[in-house]
Structures are given as structure tokens and as C-alpha cells.
Amino acid sequence: MLPRSLRARYTRPLAFTAAFGAAGYAVYRYRNSSAVRPFFTLPVRSRAPDGSVVTEMKSFPYLTKEDAERKLTENAWSTTIPRAGSSGKGVWRYETAYLASNNPIEDANAQMVVQPAEKDFWGMKGDKARDILFFAIMDGHSGFNTSRLLSKTLIPSVALELQSLVPHDDAVPNKKQRSLLRYFISYFGFASHPTETSALYPFHSDPKYVGTAIETAFANLDSQIVNAPIKAVDALTQGNKDMKAADLDPKSLEYQLTVSALLPALSGSCALLAMLDGSNNDLYVACTGDSRAVAGYWDVDKDGKGKWRVEVLTEDQTGRNPNEHKRMQSEHPPEEASYVIQRGRVFGGLEPTRAFGDSRYKWPKEFQLRLQQLFGEGSGLNVRRPPSDLKTPPYVTSRPEITHRKLPFNSNPSSSSNLRFLVMATDGLWDRLSSAEVVALTGEYLNRVAPNGSPSSASSPSTISKSDLAQTTVETATSLGVQGKATPPDGTSNQEGSWAFVDKNISTHLIRNALGGADEKEVQKLLSIPAPLSRRYRDDLTVTVVWWEDRPEATESVGVKAKL
């Protein structure tokens, strides 16, 4: 016979079921589970009946550990592919993860890998053929429309423009990828067509020409985003500038097409693109906005001891960046210099000084007032009044800053400094981790990865103190980049606590440590804050890590291969 305490434990639910049926048992379970479910409190601002803003403390339940872990890890994937030209021993590895704070998420990402068949991307054949890899992350704002569009168009647009550096578009070996490039030629109609003169000089190996092609692709794509609505509105109104919202038919095809063109122009997005060119051993990073890319170098001193060296490959392009502030002032009349940047933002509103979309800072004021006349309240579109100081647009540009570095595949094996990995992330990560912390966390993680690509089975501790891990990296004055954040994290000031090393995906590993690392309760709390309140405590986070390895045998893809 069961002890009395256990009999009571099992008979009470049965009594509830008998007396009240399934509904009564559900109430019983809810009350008993919620009674022991922990809560946390946060200040929440709301508007009182008199219109004033008040702040009050509200309670929120923690997600269960299982639900929190599922939320943290459900959007992560890993890919491993053989590296052409490595005699079957080298592989590329890249892993991506994202975590939403906005609902829906405003971040986006994309990857495209072109591996050689008869020819590679640049038209090289046989033993000279190599891979080319593209990675992009997008940080949207004021909605997700621009970032999602870029996730489908940015990499193909860049790849298409790069084709102007080779003799023929059939240098792209894959028929599906080649047809995609041709589709974008016909759809956008802006890329330069390859010419035979490209064969006279190896433009594709000259960083100056490659950089120009990438910059051109960014500018042309944004031009399409910004100008398409102007053409669509003209077609919708047939040139009638007196037409108002009441004169339009929201069900008409012309109206729907105009709305589709407006959505990615009204919202905005930063973009960060990396291209790894195996043919020329080149790495290019193009940044528009305040996402960031960092590189990790393994430096060995004369005594044979190694440390990770941090190199920030991008600048945070915000009004708090002195270089951007000065550029903005120089591009507009002197009388605008005092207010073009306010509180580190464009006119005190938009934080990034470079972005796709954000046409409120690019369109002429007359067109914006016309939009308000056509799509005012009730249209469902976020058509805001133009900034009051708007005089000489555009104030925001999509033009990227491009950084070039050499990949280490043909370098001296005995070199004391080698580039080992690349980390790309939206500013949600950099709001909470410094560049040095990210390089240290990535480097230590890779030190634990076994040759087969899985986490090492060695008995490494699952946590490392922050102070100990900080000793594994070295920073130099010329490699820290330019900060553009309001309150940049200081990787050297807070050495309390520990980092966690428990994840199978390196990008998830970085996100976990951005949320609290080994402090499981803090991670659980941040994951439990519901949207939109969560946006006050963390942004959307998207991370891609790319690295390369030499192995006895190249392996096939691990997990789900990322697709464009």
C-alpha cells in the first residue's frame, strides 16, 4: 500500500476529475503549477487616463528551463563543406543563430556558396578553381520589410555586379545560380554587363575594382528601393497631384503594387556583407550601418605562446562616430552643421547614418507630403511627416565602407600571426559584449572543437571565469575600430562572473553569453520578458561565425545548410 502522503498526492487530482471533469482538473493543475512558478518584476511605463506617463512594477513568470533553452537554440544551424584546392583536407565551416526580441523579428540573414564545377565564379578551371562564399546579416528597424527584401536580393545583386569583372556570366558554374543572376539583370536592370575587355586585366583580383563593384551593387539596390515608390505613385495617380486618399481604391492592383513598393522604402535596414574569395585568398567586408564584423588572429610570440588578437573590421556608422559626424556635416550646407546630427542621431531620430530604405531621410519633402495626402491615417502604412529640418536630402546613404584582408591559405606555415575566424553580428550582440569578449569566447570555443567538427569530448570545464578568459586575448590601438554605440560595453571593466561553454552551435554560444553566460537565472529572465517590453532590455540578435580547418578527411554538411 502507498504511504498516506503519496495516496493524497494521487487521489486529489482524481477527486477533482470526478467532481468537475477535465476542466476542473485543468484548473487544479494550473493553480498548483502557478503557485510554485517563480516570477520576476520589471518597471513598466503606461499612460494614465489624464495622458501622463506613469511607471509601475509588474510581475512576469519565468519560462521553464526547457522552454527557455528551446527558445535560445531553435533558430540555429551549422554547415561544413569541403574547401576547393585543399586536396580534400580543408573545409569551410559556418554557423548562424538568431534570437528575436521584436515580434516579428526585424533581423534577417542570408548565405550563398558558389563551388566550382567546370569553372569557378571567376571562370578559373581545373586545379585553379576555388570556392567563393557570401554571407550577409541585416538589422532592420521600423519594421522588417527592408531587411527581408535584402535577405533575398543583396547577395545576388553583389554577385551580379562582380560578374562585370569577368569575361562571361557563364563563369558561374551552377545553372540555377546562373539563372538567378540573369533574373536579377532583367528584374532590376542596373548591373553592368560583362565585356571582353575584362579579360585584359585581372580585375577580380584587384581589391580596388572588387570594392567598387560591391559599392555599386549596394547603391543601385537602394536606389531601386527608394525610387520604386515614386514611380508607383505616379502610375497610381496618373500624374494627378490633387488626388487624395478618398479617390483611391485600396482593392485595385495599382494600389496594392504601390503599397508593396512603399513598405521596404518606409522601413529601413543596416547591412553587413562578407565575401571570402578562395581563388585570390581575399576577404572583403562591406558595412552599411552599425552591425559589426570582427576577426580573430592567432598570434604566437617568440617563446611559442599564443594569444588571440582582436581586429575590428568595421566602424559603427552612427552619429556618435566622429568620422560619420564629420562626413554628414561636410555633405550638407554649413548652416545645417549644428543640427544634422542631434544626440548622436540623424536629426535626433535615426541612429545609423547609413542604411537601406529609410526614405524619410532621402525623399524630397514635397513627395513625402504627397504620400501623407494619399496614405494617411487608416491606410495601415507608417507614413510619417518628414523631419522638420529636412532641406537638402538625402541625409542617409547606403554606401558601404569596405575592408579587405588576405586569407591565410597561401601564407607561410610558420607565420607568427594567422587569421582564423570571422564573426558577423547585428548590434544586439555588440550592445552586450565587447569585440574583445567576442573574440575570446569564439577562440576558446574553437580550441574545444574536435577534428570531426563536434564539440570536443575532452573534460573541459563548462564555465570559465571572465577574468581568466580575458587573459587569452590581446588588443592593439590600431585594431579596435571606432565605437559608435551610446554605451559601449567595456570588456575590461567588469571581470566578475563566468562565461558558459555548453552549446553545440558557436553562434548560439555567443548569444547565450551575451544574455548572461553562466548566470542561468539571468539568461532565463531575459528570455522570459515578452515582446514588446523585451526590446527595452535586449535587441534582436543575429550572429554568423565563419572559419576554416584542415582535417584528415573533409566531411559533409553538418545540420541544415543555410540557403539564400
Short mmCIF file of C-alpha atoms in Angstrom, two decimals, residues 85-319:
data_model
loop_
_atom_site.label_atom_id
_atom_site.label_comp_id
_atom_site.label_asym_id
_atom_site.label_seq_id
_atom_site.Cartn_x
_atom_site.Cartn_y
_atom_site.Cartn_z
CA GLY A 85 42.03 23.42 -53.68
CA SER A 86 42.86 21.84 -50.32
CA SER A 87 43.49 18.31 -51.66
CA GLY A 88 40.40 17.08 -49.88
CA LYS A 89 41.69 18.02 -46.43
CA GLY A 90 40.33 21.52 -45.92
CA VAL A 91 36.80 22.54 -45.01
CA TRP A 92 34.79 25.70 -44.63
CA ARG A 93 32.61 25.90 -41.55
CA TYR A 94 29.94 28.45 -40.81
CA GLU A 95 27.24 28.60 -38.17
CA THR A 96 24.36 31.03 -37.76
CA ALA A 97 21.84 31.64 -34.97
CA TYR A 98 19.28 34.31 -34.26
CA LEU A 99 17.03 35.26 -31.35
CA ALA A 100 14.05 37.57 -31.70
CA SER A 101 13.13 40.41 -29.37
CA ASN A 102 10.79 42.22 -31.74
CA ASN A 103 7.70 40.34 -32.84
CA PRO A 104 8.15 39.66 -35.69
CA ILE A 105 11.95 39.75 -35.74
CA GLU A 106 13.45 42.63 -37.73
CA ASP A 107 16.84 40.96 -38.30
CA ALA A 108 17.49 38.78 -41.34
CA ASN A 109 20.39 36.82 -42.80
CA ALA A 110 21.49 35.11 -45.99
CA GLN A 111 24.30 32.94 -47.33
CA MET A 112 25.37 31.83 -50.80
CA VAL A 113 28.21 29.44 -51.62
CA VAL A 114 29.46 29.00 -55.19
CA GLN A 115 31.61 25.90 -55.56
CA PRO A 116 33.41 25.09 -58.81
CA ALA A 117 32.12 22.55 -61.31
CA GLU A 118 33.73 23.02 -64.73
CA LYS A 119 34.61 26.61 -63.76
CA ASP A 120 34.56 28.65 -60.62
CA PHE A 121 32.88 32.02 -60.05
CA TRP A 122 35.73 33.87 -61.81
CA GLY A 123 35.94 31.40 -64.70
CA MET A 124 39.01 29.51 -63.44
CA LYS A 125 39.22 25.83 -64.44
CA GLY A 126 40.71 22.63 -63.11
CA ASP A 127 43.14 22.81 -60.21
CA LYS A 128 42.92 26.61 -60.13
CA ALA A 129 39.16 26.63 -59.47
CA ARG A 130 38.20 27.72 -55.96
CA ASP A 131 35.13 28.49 -53.85
CA ILE A 132 33.56 31.86 -53.21
CA LEU A 133 31.32 32.37 -50.18
CA PHE A 134 28.92 35.22 -49.42
CA PHE A 135 27.39 35.96 -46.02
CA ALA A 136 25.06 38.78 -45.07
CA ILE A 137 23.20 39.89 -41.97
CA MET A 138 20.60 42.62 -41.93
CA ASP A 139 19.41 44.66 -38.94
CA GLY A 140 16.01 46.13 -39.73
CA HIS A 141 14.27 49.00 -37.98
CA SER A 142 10.78 50.49 -38.17
CA GLY A 143 9.66 47.09 -39.39
CA PHE A 144 11.02 44.01 -41.13
CA ASN A 145 10.21 44.80 -44.76
CA THR A 146 13.61 46.20 -45.79
CA SER A 147 15.71 43.55 -44.07
CA ARG A 148 13.65 40.72 -45.53
CA LEU A 149 13.93 42.18 -49.01
CA LEU A 150 17.70 42.50 -48.60
CA SER A 151 17.95 38.88 -47.45
CA LYS A 152 16.68 37.87 -50.89
CA THR A 153 18.39 40.48 -53.07
CA LEU A 154 21.62 41.82 -51.56
CA ILE A 155 23.93 38.85 -52.21
CA PRO A 156 22.60 38.19 -55.77
CA SER A 157 22.96 41.91 -56.54
CA VAL A 158 26.58 41.92 -55.39
CA ALA A 159 27.34 38.67 -57.22
CA LEU A 160 25.77 40.07 -60.36
CA GLU A 161 27.83 43.26 -60.22
CA LEU A 162 31.01 41.25 -59.64
CA GLN A 163 30.31 39.45 -62.89
CA SER A 164 31.24 42.66 -64.69
CA LEU A 165 34.83 41.83 -63.69
CA VAL A 166 34.93 38.57 -65.66
CA PRO A 167 34.52 37.90 -69.40
CA HIS A 168 31.25 35.94 -69.38
CA ASP A 169 28.39 35.26 -67.00
CA ASP A 170 28.83 31.51 -67.57
CA ALA A 171 31.76 31.76 -65.15
CA VAL A 172 29.11 30.87 -62.57
CA PRO A 173 29.09 27.09 -62.96
CA ASN A 174 25.76 26.22 -61.37
CA LYS A 175 22.86 26.62 -63.81
CA LYS A 176 20.40 27.52 -61.07
CA GLN A 177 22.71 30.20 -59.67
CA ARG A 178 23.46 31.49 -63.18
CA SER A 179 19.77 31.80 -63.98
CA LEU A 180 19.29 33.65 -60.70
CA LEU A 181 21.94 36.18 -61.73
CA ARG A 182 20.33 36.64 -65.14
CA TYR A 183 16.95 37.06 -63.45
CA PHE A 184 18.29 39.97 -61.43
CA ILE A 185 19.73 41.53 -64.59
CA SER A 186 16.29 41.57 -66.18
CA TYR A 187 14.39 42.43 -62.99
CA PHE A 188 16.49 45.31 -61.71
CA GLY A 189 18.16 46.31 -64.96
CA PHE A 190 21.05 48.08 -63.32
CA ALA A 191 24.13 45.85 -63.32
CA SER A 192 26.93 46.31 -65.76
CA HIS A 193 27.12 43.56 -68.33
CA PRO A 194 30.44 41.71 -68.63
CA THR A 195 32.62 42.73 -71.52
CA GLU A 196 35.51 41.10 -73.29
CA THR A 197 37.81 43.86 -72.03
CA SER A 198 37.65 42.21 -68.63
CA ALA A 199 40.00 39.54 -69.94
CA LEU A 200 42.75 42.11 -70.49
CA TYR A 201 43.30 42.72 -66.80
CA PRO A 202 42.50 40.53 -63.73
CA PHE A 203 40.03 43.00 -62.26
CA HIS A 204 38.59 40.31 -59.97
CA SER A 205 41.90 40.07 -58.09
CA ASP A 206 42.29 43.83 -57.64
CA PRO A 207 40.73 44.98 -54.34
CA LYS A 208 40.05 48.42 -55.79
CA TYR A 209 37.79 47.09 -58.55
CA VAL A 210 36.15 44.46 -56.36
CA GLY A 211 35.39 47.09 -53.74
CA THR A 212 33.93 49.40 -56.37
CA ALA A 213 31.69 46.61 -57.68
CA ILE A 214 30.36 45.87 -54.18
CA GLU A 215 29.76 49.55 -53.50
CA THR A 216 27.95 49.93 -56.83
CA ALA A 217 25.69 46.97 -56.06
CA PHE A 218 24.73 48.45 -52.67
CA ALA A 219 23.98 51.86 -54.18
CA ASN A 220 21.98 50.51 -57.12
CA LEU A 221 19.86 48.23 -54.96
CA ASP A 222 19.00 51.04 -52.55
CA SER A 223 18.21 53.29 -55.49
CA GLN A 224 15.62 50.77 -56.63
CA ILE A 225 14.12 50.59 -53.12
CA VAL A 226 13.88 54.37 -52.77
CA ASN A 227 12.78 55.27 -56.32
CA ALA A 228 10.30 52.47 -57.00
CA PRO A 229 7.58 54.09 -54.83
CA ILE A 230 7.94 57.40 -56.69
CA LYS A 231 7.26 55.66 -60.00
CA ALA A 232 4.45 53.60 -58.46
CA VAL A 233 2.70 56.67 -57.03
CA ASP A 234 2.91 58.45 -60.38
CA ALA A 235 1.33 55.41 -62.06
CA LEU A 236 -1.35 55.14 -59.36
CA THR A 237 -2.38 58.79 -59.58
CA GLN A 238 -1.68 59.14 -63.30
CA GLY A 239 0.13 62.36 -62.53
CA ASN A 240 -2.82 63.95 -60.73
CA LYS A 241 -1.20 65.75 -57.80
CA ASP A 242 -4.57 66.80 -56.37
CA MET A 243 -5.69 63.21 -55.80
CA LYS A 244 -6.41 62.25 -52.17
CA ALA A 245 -6.86 59.05 -50.19
CA ALA A 246 -10.63 59.08 -50.74
CA ASP A 247 -10.07 58.96 -54.50
CA LEU A 248 -8.11 55.68 -54.34
CA ASP A 249 -9.41 52.12 -54.49
CA PRO A 250 -7.46 50.00 -51.96
CA LYS A 251 -8.59 46.85 -53.77
CA SER A 252 -7.12 47.85 -57.12
CA LEU A 253 -3.99 46.19 -58.44
CA GLU A 254 -2.25 49.55 -58.84
CA TYR A 255 -2.90 50.40 -55.18
CA GLN A 256 -1.58 47.05 -53.97
CA LEU A 257 1.54 47.34 -56.10
CA THR A 258 2.19 50.82 -54.74
CA VAL A 259 1.86 49.58 -51.16
CA SER A 260 4.28 46.72 -51.90
CA ALA A 261 6.80 49.21 -53.25
CA LEU A 262 6.35 51.55 -50.27
CA LEU A 263 6.85 49.02 -47.47
CA PRO A 264 10.63 48.40 -47.86
CA ALA A 265 11.18 52.12 -48.50
CA LEU A 266 9.37 53.28 -45.37
CA SER A 267 11.21 50.91 -43.06
CA GLY A 268 14.99 50.61 -43.06
CA SER A 269 17.86 48.22 -42.53
CA CYS A 270 21.58 48.12 -41.88
CA ALA A 271 23.51 45.51 -43.85
CA LEU A 272 26.80 43.71 -43.33
CA LEU A 273 28.22 41.55 -46.11
CA ALA A 274 31.32 39.36 -46.20
CA MET A 275 32.82 37.70 -49.27
CA LEU A 276 35.50 35.02 -48.93
CA ASP A 277 37.22 34.53 -52.29
CA GLY A 278 39.20 31.30 -52.33
CA SER A 279 40.59 31.99 -55.81
CA ASN A 280 42.51 35.07 -54.71
CA ASN A 281 42.65 34.38 -50.95
CA ASP A 282 40.74 37.59 -50.32
CA LEU A 283 38.30 38.57 -47.60
CA TYR A 284 36.03 41.56 -48.19
CA VAL A 285 33.70 43.02 -45.58
CA ALA A 286 31.17 45.71 -46.57
CA CYS A 287 29.31 47.56 -43.84
CA THR A 288 26.32 49.87 -44.11
CA GLY A 289 25.08 50.83 -40.64
CA ASP A 290 26.04 49.74 -37.15
CA SER A 291 26.32 45.97 -37.41
CA ARG A 292 29.89 44.83 -36.81
CA ALA A 293 32.42 42.27 -38.05
CA VAL A 294 35.49 41.22 -36.07
CA ALA A 295 38.37 38.92 -36.98
CA GLY A 296 40.33 36.67 -34.67
CA TYR A 297 44.07 36.20 -35.31
CA TRP A 298 46.18 33.61 -33.53
CA ASP A 299 49.46 35.33 -32.64
CA VAL A 300 52.44 33.35 -31.38
CA ASP A 301 55.28 35.10 -29.55
CA LYS A 302 58.98 34.23 -29.68
CA ASP A 303 58.53 31.80 -26.79
CA GLY A 304 55.90 29.85 -28.71
CA LYS A 305 53.00 31.07 -26.59
CA GLY A 306 49.84 32.13 -28.39
CA LYS A 307 47.02 34.59 -27.81
CA TRP A 308 44.01 35.72 -29.78
CA ARG A 309 44.36 39.16 -31.31
CA VAL A 310 41.26 41.24 -31.96
CA GLU A 311 40.73 43.16 -35.17
CA VAL A 312 37.52 45.11 -35.70
CA LEU A 313 36.87 45.18 -39.45
CA THR A 314 34.07 47.77 -39.43
CA GLU A 315 33.15 51.10 -37.89
CA ASP A 316 29.84 51.68 -36.12
CA GLN A 317 28.23 54.12 -38.54
CA THR A 318 26.19 56.30 -36.20
CA GLY A 319 26.17 59.98 -35.33
#
